[in-house]
Amino acid sequence: MYHKRIKQFPEDFLFGAATSAFQVEGAADIDGRGVAVHDLQPKKEGITDFSVASDHYHHYKEDIALMKELGLKAYRLSLSWVRIMPDGKNVNPKGIEFYDRLLQEVVDNDMEPIVTIYHFEYPQALVDAYGGWSSREAIEDFEKFAAVLFENFGDRVNYWLTINEQDHLLKIPSRLGFPEEIDGKEYLKLAEQVNYNMCVATARVIKLCHEVLPHAQIGPVINPMYGIPNSNKPEDVIATMEFNELSTFYITELHCRGRFSPIHWKYMEDRDVVPEIFEEDLELMKANKPDFLGMNYYLNQTVAASQQDAIAYHEKSVFIVEEPGVYTVTDNPNIVQTDWGWNICPEGMKLAIMDFYNRYQLPVLITENGLGAHDELKDEQVEDDYRIEYIHNHLAQIKDCIGLGYPVIGYCAWSFIDLVSGREGMDKRYGFIYVNRDNDDLKDMRRIKKKSFYWYQTIIEERGESL
Ligand code: BG6
């Protein structure tokens, strides 16, 4: 049961909200921005692309004024690699100038910028040059990009995030610039190499950050769909543990301990997809651990033992529902779902926070959490009580974790303002602020505060006392 173990959140708790560059900025062809892999994806029928998004590029001052009014202590944003380095390698001064103005505005308005170095927006030029993340060259280029950010913005940024949702990226070939039609086994092999390269790249960037910005903290962003057992049958409990290992901890074991999770290793061996590994990389990871773990949490899964007995290759989906021989994801009548079938389970967030801390003793920063919904604008208002309820229940679990002694340092709701959803365009809105546009009509891009805006404002003001 949930008990009020503390009255308020700690004074330095980072109440925040988040966005990512390609989902919010628009201005895709302006000031020398290069081509990112998603720019070349075929447009989905009835769904907008990312070219205009919420036009934050031109509205950033107005948007930051709204953040200030909301009372945010922190704003999580990502910096577009292709705005700063259009070909992935050479610096575009106009890109630096834009983020210089933007970050200064955030700092001048007394908010802590939390900067994601790489949030899905990968330069197409690097895919063309050497296959992107499948190659070790990608590690060097990621480090060079990070070095440019540290040099130009390190004086204003105390919190850095390396790669957003590596686990998620691995399940969508097109986000890495790879063809969707690639064969399952071939792709699984590639994905394991990409995973490994990204872990090495993360350690290199953590090392660099610690060397050049000793005041700053840095960590990866993981996306646990923390599994709970379907029943009290021991085989379901074991399958759940294996699910968590193969869906989440296989990455954090490399980030935080520089070793492969045994279950993950066996999984790769059985499928003949072990990547090329160098001992010095594992040493590098062991010596350069994150300062905290960034966690995006939206949903969890309910897991049972698989009744099938085969070896599966890659199912190119974000939600891998069956790993034959290991686990299967089941429906849970005790958990309600969003309109897109995502399980709403705030307790899953608490379980994930506690498990991560118990394993790694690293503070947790919630980097994303929120509810995507079909919001309706009526008489200049959006009554998004469903969003208030969702965020309320998740924040209550975080408060409880803190009360139990688990160090959660901040919470960034997804998203600060409506932006283009990864797969559903403008149909699925997440923001505290409504942007007056839809998929096929840009209208006037007017910003309208939703009911949740005023609710979150009060929560921040009272430091969560009513939660
Ligand atoms: C996270 C991403 O996976 O989930 C965001 O970091 C994304 O970029 C968010 O928008 C919600 O997913 P979706 O598909 O509903 O936009």
Short mmCIF file of C-alpha atoms and ligand atoms in Angstrom, two decimals:
data_model
loop_
_atom_site.label_atom_id
_atom_site.label_comp_id
_atom_site.label_asym_id
_atom_site.label_seq_id
_atom_site.Cartn_x
_atom_site.Cartn_y
_atom_site.Cartn_z
CA MET A 1 0.00 0.00 0.00
CA TYR A 2 1.07 3.56 -0.62
CA HIS A 3 1.71 5.62 2.51
CA LYS A 4 2.69 9.24 2.73
CA ARG A 5 6.21 8.75 3.97
CA ILE A 6 7.39 12.31 3.33
CA LYS A 7 5.44 15.56 3.35
CA GLN A 8 7.04 17.17 0.31
CA PHE A 9 9.62 16.40 -2.34
CA PRO A 10 13.16 17.56 -1.44
CA GLU A 11 13.90 21.23 -2.09
CA ASP A 12 16.37 20.48 -4.87
CA PHE A 13 14.12 17.98 -6.65
CA LEU A 14 14.14 18.78 -10.37
CA PHE A 15 10.50 19.16 -11.34
CA GLY A 16 10.80 19.30 -15.11
CA ALA A 17 9.39 18.56 -18.51
CA ALA A 18 10.97 17.26 -21.70
CA THR A 19 11.01 17.47 -25.49
CA SER A 20 13.30 16.26 -28.24
CA ALA A 21 14.67 18.41 -31.05
CA PHE A 22 13.20 16.70 -34.11
CA GLN A 23 9.77 16.29 -32.51
CA VAL A 24 9.38 19.92 -31.46
CA GLU A 25 11.63 22.25 -33.44
CA GLY A 26 10.50 22.03 -37.07
CA ALA A 27 12.56 24.39 -39.30
CA ALA A 28 13.97 21.31 -40.98
CA ASP A 29 15.47 23.16 -43.95
CA ILE A 30 16.73 26.23 -42.18
CA ASP A 31 20.22 27.51 -41.33
CA GLY A 32 22.12 24.65 -42.89
CA ARG A 33 20.50 21.75 -41.03
CA GLY A 34 21.57 18.43 -42.58
CA VAL A 35 19.54 15.30 -43.29
CA ALA A 36 18.67 12.93 -40.46
CA VAL A 37 17.59 9.33 -41.02
CA HIS A 38 13.97 10.09 -40.19
CA ASP A 39 13.83 12.85 -42.85
CA LEU A 40 14.04 10.13 -45.50
CA GLN A 41 11.32 7.89 -44.10
CA PRO A 42 8.20 7.55 -46.28
CA LYS A 43 5.37 9.73 -45.03
CA LYS A 44 2.57 7.74 -43.36
CA GLU A 45 -0.92 8.34 -44.72
CA GLY A 46 -2.71 10.98 -42.63
CA ILE A 47 0.26 11.49 -40.28
CA THR A 48 2.45 14.57 -40.40
CA ASP A 49 6.21 14.39 -40.87
CA PHE A 50 8.62 16.28 -38.59
CA SER A 51 9.40 19.19 -40.91
CA VAL A 52 7.36 21.84 -39.05
CA ALA A 53 6.55 20.04 -35.78
CA SER A 54 5.60 22.65 -33.13
CA ASP A 55 7.86 25.24 -34.75
CA HIS A 56 9.74 25.66 -31.48
CA TYR A 57 12.69 26.88 -33.56
CA HIS A 58 10.83 30.14 -34.10
CA HIS A 59 8.73 30.11 -30.91
CA TYR A 60 11.45 29.20 -28.41
CA LYS A 61 11.30 32.48 -26.47
CA GLU A 62 7.55 32.26 -26.07
CA ASP A 63 7.85 28.59 -25.09
CA ILE A 64 10.53 29.24 -22.50
CA ALA A 65 8.41 32.04 -21.02
CA LEU A 66 5.64 29.44 -20.63
CA MET A 67 8.08 27.05 -18.92
CA LYS A 68 8.92 29.81 -16.49
CA GLU A 69 5.25 30.47 -15.85
CA LEU A 70 4.71 26.74 -15.24
CA GLY A 71 7.45 26.94 -12.61
CA LEU A 72 9.74 24.30 -14.13
CA LYS A 73 13.02 23.78 -12.30
CA ALA A 74 14.47 21.85 -15.23
CA TYR A 75 13.94 21.53 -18.94
CA ARG A 76 15.10 18.40 -20.74
CA LEU A 77 15.86 18.99 -24.40
CA SER A 78 17.99 17.37 -27.07
CA LEU A 79 20.38 19.09 -29.46
CA SER A 80 20.01 18.17 -33.09
CA TRP A 81 23.15 16.48 -34.37
CA VAL A 82 22.34 17.48 -37.97
CA ARG A 83 21.75 21.12 -37.04
CA ILE A 84 25.13 21.27 -35.35
CA MET A 85 27.01 18.92 -37.70
CA PRO A 86 24.96 18.56 -40.90
CA ASP A 87 27.21 15.82 -42.30
CA GLY A 88 27.80 14.30 -38.88
CA LYS A 89 31.38 15.54 -38.83
CA ASN A 90 31.82 19.26 -39.50
CA VAL A 91 30.44 22.05 -37.36
CA ASN A 92 27.77 24.40 -38.68
CA PRO A 93 28.16 27.73 -36.80
CA LYS A 94 24.46 28.53 -37.26
CA GLY A 95 23.54 25.37 -35.37
CA ILE A 96 25.80 26.34 -32.48
CA GLU A 97 24.34 29.87 -32.49
CA PHE A 98 20.78 28.57 -32.25
CA TYR A 99 21.45 26.35 -29.25
CA ASP A 100 23.58 29.03 -27.67
CA ARG A 101 20.58 31.37 -27.69
CA LEU A 102 18.18 28.66 -26.60
CA LEU A 103 20.26 27.40 -23.68
CA GLN A 104 21.03 30.93 -22.55
CA GLU A 105 17.32 31.66 -22.47
CA VAL A 106 16.70 28.55 -20.35
CA VAL A 107 19.45 29.51 -17.89
CA ASP A 108 18.39 33.17 -17.79
CA ASN A 109 14.95 31.96 -16.76
CA ASP A 110 16.47 30.03 -13.82
CA MET A 111 15.91 26.56 -15.17
CA GLU A 112 18.41 23.74 -15.19
CA PRO A 113 18.92 22.47 -18.76
CA ILE A 114 19.13 18.69 -18.97
CA VAL A 115 20.65 17.97 -22.36
CA THR A 116 20.28 14.76 -24.35
CA ILE A 117 23.18 14.43 -26.75
CA TYR A 118 21.45 12.02 -29.13
CA HIS A 119 17.68 11.56 -29.24
CA PHE A 120 16.90 9.45 -32.34
CA GLU A 121 18.12 12.13 -34.79
CA TYR A 122 21.00 10.42 -36.55
CA PRO A 123 22.89 11.96 -39.49
CA GLN A 124 22.13 10.14 -42.73
CA ALA A 125 25.62 11.05 -43.96
CA LEU A 126 27.15 8.69 -41.39
CA VAL A 127 24.91 5.83 -42.54
CA ASP A 128 25.94 6.51 -46.14
CA ALA A 129 29.62 6.75 -45.22
CA TYR A 130 30.06 3.58 -43.19
CA GLY A 131 26.72 2.09 -42.14
CA GLY A 132 26.25 4.28 -39.06
CA TRP A 133 26.15 2.53 -35.71
CA SER A 134 27.03 -0.86 -37.17
CA SER A 135 30.62 0.39 -37.52
CA ARG A 136 33.20 1.29 -34.87
CA GLU A 137 33.69 4.59 -36.72
CA ALA A 138 30.35 5.65 -35.25
CA ILE A 139 31.92 5.62 -31.80
CA GLU A 140 34.51 8.21 -32.83
CA ASP A 141 31.92 10.46 -34.44
CA PHE A 142 29.62 10.33 -31.45
CA GLU A 143 32.52 11.31 -29.21
CA LYS A 144 33.43 14.19 -31.53
CA PHE A 145 29.84 15.45 -31.48
CA ALA A 146 29.77 15.28 -27.69
CA ALA A 147 33.12 17.12 -27.52
CA VAL A 148 31.63 19.98 -29.57
CA LEU A 149 28.65 20.19 -27.21
CA PHE A 150 30.81 20.11 -24.08
CA GLU A 151 33.07 22.83 -25.48
CA ASN A 152 30.26 25.16 -26.52
CA PHE A 153 27.62 24.57 -23.86
CA GLY A 154 29.46 22.93 -20.96
CA ASP A 155 29.52 26.20 -19.03
CA ARG A 156 25.71 26.17 -18.77
CA VAL A 157 24.78 22.51 -18.59
CA ASN A 158 25.15 20.45 -15.42
CA TYR A 159 23.20 17.37 -16.53
CA TRP A 160 23.97 15.46 -19.70
CA LEU A 161 22.25 12.41 -21.16
CA THR A 162 24.13 10.28 -23.68
CA ILE A 163 21.77 8.21 -25.88
CA ASN A 164 18.00 8.24 -25.59
CA GLU A 165 16.46 4.77 -25.36
CA GLN A 166 19.14 2.62 -26.93
CA ASP A 167 16.91 -0.43 -26.34
CA HIS A 168 14.09 1.15 -28.32
CA LEU A 169 16.38 2.24 -31.16
CA LEU A 170 17.58 -1.32 -31.57
CA LYS A 171 14.06 -2.51 -32.25
CA ILE A 172 13.34 -0.09 -35.09
CA PRO A 173 15.82 -0.54 -37.97
CA SER A 174 14.65 2.64 -39.73
CA ARG A 175 15.62 4.79 -36.71
CA LEU A 176 19.18 3.61 -37.30
CA GLY A 177 18.95 4.20 -41.04
CA PHE A 178 18.77 0.46 -41.84
CA PRO A 179 16.22 -1.02 -44.27
CA GLU A 180 13.07 -2.47 -42.64
CA GLU A 181 13.11 -5.50 -44.91
CA ILE A 182 16.40 -6.82 -43.52
CA ASP A 183 16.30 -10.52 -42.57
CA GLY A 184 15.60 -11.34 -38.89
CA LYS A 185 18.83 -13.15 -38.04
CA GLU A 186 21.00 -10.73 -39.98
CA TYR A 187 19.32 -7.85 -38.19
CA LEU A 188 19.68 -9.39 -34.75
CA LYS A 189 23.42 -9.73 -35.35
CA LEU A 190 23.59 -6.13 -36.49
CA ALA A 191 21.52 -4.95 -33.52
CA GLU A 192 23.85 -6.69 -31.05
CA GLN A 193 26.83 -4.97 -32.68
CA VAL A 194 25.02 -1.62 -32.60
CA ASN A 195 24.17 -2.17 -28.94
CA TYR A 196 27.78 -2.93 -28.11
CA ASN A 197 29.10 0.04 -30.12
CA MET A 198 26.62 2.35 -28.39
CA CYS A 199 27.72 1.10 -24.98
CA VAL A 200 31.38 1.74 -25.86
CA ALA A 201 30.45 5.18 -27.22
CA THR A 202 28.56 5.95 -24.01
CA ALA A 203 31.58 5.05 -21.87
CA ARG A 204 33.88 7.17 -24.07
CA VAL A 205 31.59 10.18 -23.72
CA ILE A 206 31.18 9.69 -19.97
CA LYS A 207 34.97 9.62 -19.66
CA LEU A 208 35.32 12.77 -21.73
CA CYS A 209 32.63 14.58 -19.77
CA HIS A 210 34.31 13.74 -16.47
CA GLU A 211 37.63 15.00 -17.82
CA VAL A 212 36.51 18.29 -19.34
CA LEU A 213 33.46 19.15 -17.21
CA PRO A 214 34.21 17.97 -13.69
CA HIS A 215 31.19 19.87 -12.31
CA ALA A 216 28.73 18.03 -14.58
CA GLN A 217 26.89 14.73 -14.22
CA ILE A 218 26.14 12.38 -17.07
CA GLY A 219 24.11 9.22 -17.63
CA PRO A 220 22.31 7.15 -20.29
CA VAL A 221 18.54 7.06 -20.82
CA ILE A 222 17.00 3.64 -20.52
CA ASN A 223 13.42 2.65 -21.14
CA PRO A 224 12.36 -0.23 -18.89
CA MET A 225 9.03 -1.91 -19.60
CA TYR A 226 9.49 -3.47 -16.24
CA GLY A 227 7.92 -6.94 -16.27
CA ILE A 228 5.74 -8.37 -13.53
CA PRO A 229 4.71 -12.04 -13.38
CA ASN A 230 1.42 -13.18 -14.86
CA SER A 231 0.86 -15.61 -11.97
CA ASN A 232 2.55 -16.98 -8.88
CA LYS A 233 3.76 -20.02 -10.81
CA PRO A 234 7.53 -20.20 -10.30
CA GLU A 235 8.06 -20.61 -14.06
CA ASP A 236 6.28 -17.28 -14.70
CA VAL A 237 8.41 -15.56 -12.07
CA ILE A 238 11.57 -16.91 -13.71
CA ALA A 239 10.33 -15.89 -17.19
CA THR A 240 9.73 -12.37 -15.82
CA MET A 241 13.26 -12.16 -14.53
CA GLU A 242 14.58 -13.28 -17.91
CA PHE A 243 12.32 -10.75 -19.64
CA ASN A 244 13.73 -7.91 -17.54
CA GLU A 245 17.26 -9.09 -18.20
CA LEU A 246 16.76 -9.35 -21.98
CA SER A 247 14.73 -6.18 -22.36
CA THR A 248 16.52 -3.80 -20.01
CA PHE A 249 19.40 -4.99 -17.87
CA TYR A 250 21.41 -6.36 -20.79
CA ILE A 251 22.29 -2.73 -21.53
CA THR A 252 22.75 -1.41 -18.01
CA GLU A 253 25.03 -4.33 -17.08
CA LEU A 254 27.41 -3.03 -19.76
CA HIS A 255 26.97 0.63 -18.78
CA CYS A 256 27.32 0.13 -15.07
CA ARG A 257 29.49 -2.98 -14.71
CA GLY A 258 31.26 -3.40 -18.03
CA ARG A 259 30.08 -6.99 -18.39
CA PHE A 260 27.47 -8.95 -20.29
CA SER A 261 24.47 -10.22 -18.38
CA PRO A 262 24.84 -14.04 -18.39
CA ILE A 263 21.34 -14.53 -19.80
CA HIS A 264 22.04 -12.06 -22.57
CA TRP A 265 25.33 -13.77 -23.38
CA LYS A 266 23.63 -17.17 -23.67
CA TYR A 267 20.87 -15.63 -25.77
CA MET A 268 23.46 -14.27 -28.22
CA GLU A 269 25.45 -17.51 -28.31
CA ASP A 270 22.36 -19.63 -28.98
CA ARG A 271 21.49 -17.40 -31.92
CA ASP A 272 25.05 -16.99 -33.14
CA VAL A 273 24.92 -13.20 -32.90
CA VAL A 274 27.77 -12.37 -30.50
CA PRO A 275 29.26 -9.01 -31.60
CA GLU A 276 32.93 -8.19 -32.09
CA ILE A 277 34.24 -7.41 -28.61
CA PHE A 278 37.52 -5.91 -27.39
CA GLU A 279 38.73 -6.45 -23.84
CA GLU A 280 39.81 -2.80 -23.54
CA ASP A 281 36.23 -1.68 -24.23
CA LEU A 282 34.96 -3.63 -21.25
CA GLU A 283 37.75 -2.13 -19.12
CA LEU A 284 36.74 1.33 -20.35
CA MET A 285 33.11 0.71 -19.35
CA LYS A 286 34.12 -0.60 -15.93
CA ALA A 287 36.23 2.50 -15.31
CA ASN A 288 33.70 5.05 -16.59
CA LYS A 289 30.32 4.47 -15.07
CA PRO A 290 27.37 6.85 -15.27
CA ASP A 291 26.68 9.31 -12.45
CA PHE A 292 22.95 8.53 -12.58
CA LEU A 293 20.47 6.58 -14.67
CA GLY A 294 17.99 8.46 -16.81
CA MET A 295 14.75 6.49 -17.00
CA ASN A 296 11.89 6.88 -19.46
CA TYR A 297 8.91 5.02 -18.10
CA TYR A 298 5.53 4.81 -19.79
CA LEU A 299 4.29 1.26 -19.40
CA ASN A 300 5.07 -2.16 -18.04
CA GLN A 301 4.42 -5.70 -19.22
CA THR A 302 2.95 -8.79 -17.62
CA VAL A 303 5.00 -11.86 -18.37
CA ALA A 304 4.49 -15.64 -18.45
CA ALA A 305 6.75 -18.53 -19.37
CA SER A 306 6.78 -19.28 -23.09
CA GLN A 307 5.19 -22.55 -24.06
CA GLN A 308 6.99 -22.64 -27.39
CA ASP A 309 10.38 -24.15 -27.85
CA ALA A 310 12.15 -22.47 -30.71
CA ILE A 311 14.86 -19.90 -31.16
CA ALA A 312 13.53 -16.59 -32.38
CA TYR A 313 15.37 -13.95 -34.32
CA HIS A 314 14.49 -10.33 -34.34
CA GLU A 315 10.90 -9.29 -34.27
CA LYS A 316 11.25 -5.71 -35.46
CA SER A 317 8.90 -4.19 -33.00
CA VAL A 318 9.21 -1.98 -29.96
CA PHE A 319 7.11 -4.40 -27.96
CA ILE A 320 8.51 -7.87 -28.37
CA VAL A 321 5.56 -9.93 -27.24
CA GLU A 322 7.07 -13.40 -27.42
CA GLU A 323 10.58 -14.75 -27.15
CA PRO A 324 9.91 -18.44 -27.84
CA GLY A 325 11.49 -20.67 -25.24
CA VAL A 326 11.84 -17.75 -22.83
CA TYR A 327 8.78 -15.56 -22.21
CA THR A 328 5.51 -14.37 -23.57
CA VAL A 329 3.79 -11.07 -22.77
CA THR A 330 0.20 -11.47 -21.57
CA ASP A 331 -2.86 -9.31 -20.95
CA ASN A 332 -3.45 -8.22 -17.39
CA PRO A 333 -7.08 -7.64 -16.36
CA ASN A 334 -5.90 -5.58 -13.36
CA ILE A 335 -4.23 -2.94 -15.50
CA VAL A 336 -5.97 -0.41 -17.72
CA GLN A 337 -4.46 0.68 -21.02
CA THR A 338 -4.12 3.87 -23.03
CA ASP A 339 -5.90 4.28 -26.37
CA TRP A 340 -2.75 2.80 -27.92
CA GLY A 341 -2.73 -0.29 -25.71
CA TRP A 342 0.04 0.82 -23.35
CA ASN A 343 -0.41 -0.60 -19.83
CA ILE A 344 -0.82 2.13 -17.23
CA CYS A 345 0.95 0.88 -14.11
CA PRO A 346 2.55 3.51 -11.86
CA GLU A 347 3.66 0.77 -9.46
CA GLY A 348 5.82 -0.58 -12.29
CA MET A 349 7.81 2.63 -12.15
CA LYS A 350 8.39 2.19 -8.43
CA LEU A 351 9.53 -1.41 -8.97
CA ALA A 352 11.94 -0.30 -11.69
CA ILE A 353 13.40 2.52 -9.59
CA MET A 354 13.96 0.23 -6.62
CA ASP A 355 15.43 -2.57 -8.70
CA PHE A 356 17.84 -0.24 -10.53
CA TYR A 357 19.03 1.34 -7.34
CA ASN A 358 19.42 -2.02 -5.60
CA ARG A 359 21.60 -3.22 -8.48
CA TYR A 360 23.73 -0.18 -9.21
CA GLN A 361 23.39 2.27 -6.30
CA LEU A 362 22.98 5.10 -8.79
CA PRO A 363 20.47 7.92 -8.42
CA VAL A 364 17.59 7.85 -10.89
CA LEU A 365 16.38 10.79 -12.97
CA ILE A 366 12.99 10.22 -14.57
CA THR A 367 13.66 11.64 -18.02
CA GLU A 368 10.24 10.89 -19.55
CA ASN A 369 6.81 9.86 -18.32
CA GLY A 370 3.43 10.96 -19.60
CA LEU A 371 0.21 10.12 -21.31
CA GLY A 372 -0.40 10.32 -25.04
CA ALA A 373 -4.05 11.10 -25.76
CA HIS A 374 -6.49 12.46 -28.34
CA ASP A 375 -6.86 15.88 -26.70
CA GLU A 376 -9.80 18.00 -27.73
CA LEU A 377 -9.73 21.78 -27.88
CA LYS A 378 -13.16 23.16 -26.94
CA ASP A 379 -13.84 26.85 -26.22
CA GLU A 380 -10.09 27.50 -25.94
CA GLN A 381 -9.73 24.81 -23.27
CA VAL A 382 -8.41 21.29 -23.01
CA GLU A 383 -9.82 19.36 -20.07
CA ASP A 384 -7.14 16.68 -19.80
CA ASP A 385 -8.08 15.16 -16.44
CA TYR A 386 -6.82 11.76 -17.68
CA ARG A 387 -3.31 13.25 -17.99
CA ILE A 388 -3.51 14.79 -14.53
CA GLU A 389 -4.51 11.43 -13.08
CA TYR A 390 -1.69 9.63 -14.90
CA ILE A 391 1.03 12.04 -13.81
CA HIS A 392 -0.39 12.34 -10.30
CA ASN A 393 -0.22 8.57 -9.80
CA HIS A 394 3.32 8.27 -11.14
CA LEU A 395 4.60 11.22 -9.10
CA ALA A 396 3.02 9.65 -6.00
CA GLN A 397 5.08 6.50 -6.59
CA ILE A 398 8.24 8.57 -6.93
CA LYS A 399 7.44 10.42 -3.73
CA ASP A 400 7.04 7.07 -2.04
CA CYS A 401 10.40 5.88 -3.39
CA ILE A 402 12.09 8.99 -2.01
CA GLY A 403 10.33 8.42 1.30
CA LEU A 404 11.81 4.92 1.35
CA GLY A 405 15.30 6.33 0.81
CA TYR A 406 15.71 5.76 -2.94
CA PRO A 407 17.45 8.75 -4.53
CA VAL A 408 15.28 10.03 -7.37
CA ILE A 409 16.67 13.42 -8.34
CA GLY A 410 14.08 14.69 -10.78
CA TYR A 411 11.05 14.10 -12.95
CA CYS A 412 10.65 15.29 -16.53
CA ALA A 413 7.12 14.90 -17.79
CA TRP A 414 6.76 14.04 -21.45
CA SER A 415 6.15 16.41 -22.88
CA PHE A 416 6.35 20.09 -22.03
CA ILE A 417 4.37 21.09 -25.10
CA ASP A 418 2.52 19.10 -27.77
CA LEU A 419 4.94 17.73 -30.30
CA VAL A 420 4.97 15.18 -33.09
CA SER A 421 4.66 11.70 -31.61
CA GLY A 422 7.21 9.19 -32.84
CA ARG A 423 4.63 7.11 -34.71
CA GLU A 424 1.26 8.86 -34.47
CA GLY A 425 2.02 12.42 -35.56
CA MET A 426 -0.26 15.01 -33.94
CA ASP A 427 -3.00 12.48 -33.14
CA LYS A 428 -1.27 11.52 -29.94
CA ARG A 429 -0.58 14.56 -27.79
CA TYR A 430 1.45 14.63 -24.58
CA GLY A 431 1.98 18.29 -23.66
CA PHE A 432 0.87 20.60 -20.85
CA ILE A 433 0.40 23.09 -23.68
CA TYR A 434 -1.77 22.54 -26.70
CA VAL A 435 -0.34 23.55 -30.06
CA ASN A 436 -3.03 24.62 -32.45
CA ARG A 437 -2.23 22.52 -35.50
CA ASP A 438 -3.12 19.05 -36.62
CA ASN A 439 -1.69 16.48 -39.01
CA ASP A 440 -2.74 18.14 -42.23
CA ASP A 441 -3.43 21.75 -41.24
CA LEU A 442 -0.80 23.97 -39.64
CA LYS A 443 -3.44 26.51 -38.52
CA ASP A 444 -1.85 29.24 -36.38
CA MET A 445 0.39 27.21 -34.02
CA ARG A 446 -1.19 29.08 -31.11
CA ARG A 447 -0.08 27.91 -27.66
CA ILE A 448 -2.98 27.11 -25.28
CA LYS A 449 -2.45 26.04 -21.67
CA LYS A 450 -4.28 22.82 -20.83
CA LYS A 451 -5.91 22.07 -17.48
CA SER A 452 -2.84 19.92 -16.63
CA PHE A 453 -0.63 23.01 -16.97
CA TYR A 454 -2.33 24.67 -13.99
CA TRP A 455 -2.37 21.41 -12.04
CA TYR A 456 1.39 20.80 -12.52
CA GLN A 457 2.08 24.44 -11.65
CA THR A 458 0.44 23.88 -8.25
CA ILE A 459 2.25 20.59 -7.69
CA ILE A 460 5.60 22.29 -8.30
CA GLU A 461 4.68 25.24 -6.09
CA GLU A 462 3.72 23.03 -3.14
CA ARG A 463 6.53 20.55 -3.87
CA GLY A 464 4.10 17.71 -4.23
CA GLU A 465 2.57 18.02 -0.77
CA SER A 466 -0.88 16.97 -1.98
CA LEU A 467 0.38 13.84 -3.75
C1 BG6 B 1 9.91 7.73 -26.02
C2 BG6 B 1 10.71 8.68 -26.83
O1 BG6 B 1 10.14 6.47 -26.55
O2 BG6 B 1 8.54 7.77 -26.06
C3 BG6 B 1 9.95 9.90 -27.33
O3 BG6 B 1 11.90 9.05 -26.20
C4 BG6 B 1 8.55 9.50 -27.73
O4 BG6 B 1 10.69 10.47 -28.36
C5 BG6 B 1 7.85 8.93 -26.50
O5 BG6 B 1 7.80 10.53 -28.28
C6 BG6 B 1 6.41 8.53 -26.73
O6 BG6 B 1 6.31 7.66 -27.81
P1 BG6 B 1 5.28 7.97 -28.99
O7 BG6 B 1 5.51 6.91 -29.99
O8 BG6 B 1 3.94 7.90 -28.37
O9 BG6 B 1 5.63 9.32 -29.47
#
